[in-house]
XYZ file of C-alpha atoms in Angstrom:
142
model
C 16.698 57.544 14.759
C 16.986 54.421 17.328
C 19.286 56.656 19.125
C 16.851 59.739 18.944
C 13.492 57.380 20.037
C 15.929 56.218 23.195
C 16.804 60.001 24.082
C 12.560 60.873 24.053
C 11.676 57.851 25.767
C 14.735 58.309 28.305
C 13.652 62.241 28.979
C 10.192 61.099 29.343
C 11.200 58.577 32.214
C 14.082 60.355 34.436
C 11.314 62.189 36.130
C 9.859 59.321 38.010
C 13.111 58.367 38.770
C 14.260 61.872 39.967
C 11.286 61.968 42.356
C 11.705 58.387 43.513
C 15.446 59.618 44.551
C 14.407 63.090 46.129
C 11.671 61.300 48.268
C 14.271 58.542 49.266
C 16.814 61.092 49.862
C 14.208 63.336 51.952
C 13.087 60.236 53.987
C 17.112 59.563 55.003
C 17.921 63.086 55.888
C 15.459 63.009 59.436
C 16.268 59.754 60.001
C 18.859 59.360 63.354
C 21.654 57.803 61.718
C 22.012 61.187 59.773
C 21.748 63.231 62.754
C 23.325 61.965 65.396
C 26.832 62.269 62.118
C 25.446 66.012 61.796
C 25.571 66.458 65.442
C 28.693 64.609 65.842
C 30.281 67.597 63.028
C 29.805 65.353 60.420
C 30.612 67.709 57.118
C 27.345 67.785 54.449
C 29.588 65.998 52.077
C 30.767 63.661 54.114
C 26.855 62.678 55.289
C 25.833 62.275 52.411
C 28.863 60.021 51.055
C 29.276 58.056 53.995
C 25.207 57.750 54.711
C 22.770 58.913 52.470
C 24.286 57.362 48.933
C 24.635 53.305 50.926
C 21.585 53.511 51.745
C 19.643 54.705 48.932
C 21.643 53.016 46.473
C 19.690 49.923 46.120
C 16.395 51.709 45.693
C 18.171 53.368 42.728
C 19.849 50.046 41.072
C 16.294 48.813 41.488
C 14.679 51.770 39.969
C 17.367 52.293 37.371
C 16.880 48.396 35.885
C 13.399 48.462 35.816
C 12.531 51.301 33.812
C 15.529 49.770 30.998
C 12.305 47.199 30.560
C 9.765 50.127 30.032
C 11.787 51.717 27.632
C 12.134 48.527 25.274
C 8.601 47.996 25.163
C 7.837 51.546 24.718
C 10.524 50.967 21.612
C 8.755 48.010 20.828
C 4.742 49.629 21.205
C 5.942 52.805 19.230
C 7.529 51.032 16.295
C 4.837 48.553 16.153
C 2.512 51.213 15.899
C 4.070 52.604 13.372
C 5.497 55.655 15.404
C 8.350 54.543 15.965
C 10.947 53.172 13.593
C 9.829 52.462 9.773
C 10.295 48.715 8.182
C 13.777 49.340 6.410
C 15.586 49.983 10.284
C 15.442 46.661 11.974
C 13.071 46.815 15.733
C 11.410 44.412 17.959
C 8.146 46.516 16.652
C 8.933 46.419 13.000
C 9.375 42.562 13.528
C 6.007 41.986 15.116
C 4.044 44.310 12.589
C 5.393 41.841 9.738
C 4.285 39.182 12.220
C 0.673 40.623 12.124
C -1.038 39.127 9.186
C -2.450 35.742 10.158
C -1.023 34.890 5.717
C 1.847 35.646 6.434
C 2.015 33.898 9.817
C 0.625 30.414 8.035
C 3.367 30.664 5.543
C 6.060 32.137 7.359
C 6.063 30.667 11.136
C 9.006 31.895 12.121
C 7.890 35.559 12.432
C 5.928 34.761 15.440
C 9.862 34.274 16.973
C 10.267 37.882 17.731
C 7.698 37.219 20.758
C 10.222 35.479 22.863
C 13.270 37.790 23.046
C 11.147 40.434 24.021
C 9.765 38.473 26.879
C 13.176 37.147 27.917
C 14.268 40.536 28.050
C 12.151 42.333 29.492
C 12.269 39.137 31.987
C 16.119 39.674 32.573
C 16.341 42.434 33.375
C 13.399 42.447 35.757
C 15.862 39.564 37.243
C 18.964 41.784 37.281
C 16.903 44.354 38.852
C 15.551 42.061 41.608
C 19.290 40.309 41.964
C 21.220 44.003 42.068
C 18.852 45.419 44.797
C 18.676 42.263 47.346
C 22.889 42.441 47.093
C 22.990 46.028 47.264
C 20.513 46.758 50.761
C 21.917 47.564 53.561
C 19.480 46.368 55.318
C 19.404 42.369 54.214
C 20.024 39.852 57.040
C 22.399 36.604 55.870
């Protein structure tokens, strides 16, 4: 069930990443270094492998790692609203549904703890994406 929800969220989210990659490649194709490589006789595979991919890899890595938190939040929200996983299966959204009642939280305050890992995981993936983008950026000096 969880795998199915992950596949559905991935199928809904890949179009934005594909559009970003296509627009970045179209912009890089018109750059001077790509035109110079073609004029020097480089084959299309070499232009792609040596010039285009290294220049858009940082953008691709950042986009991919920044889309993971949105998928995590999507699954959590679907489970919280009752459209995703159901209570026999453990999910952050299912755990948050159980903490929704104030009487339950008063008796069992540890039920609010699933909020902390959700926030920490999303922040960790955001910081990971920023760090990987900075590490793979060919224009970064230093």
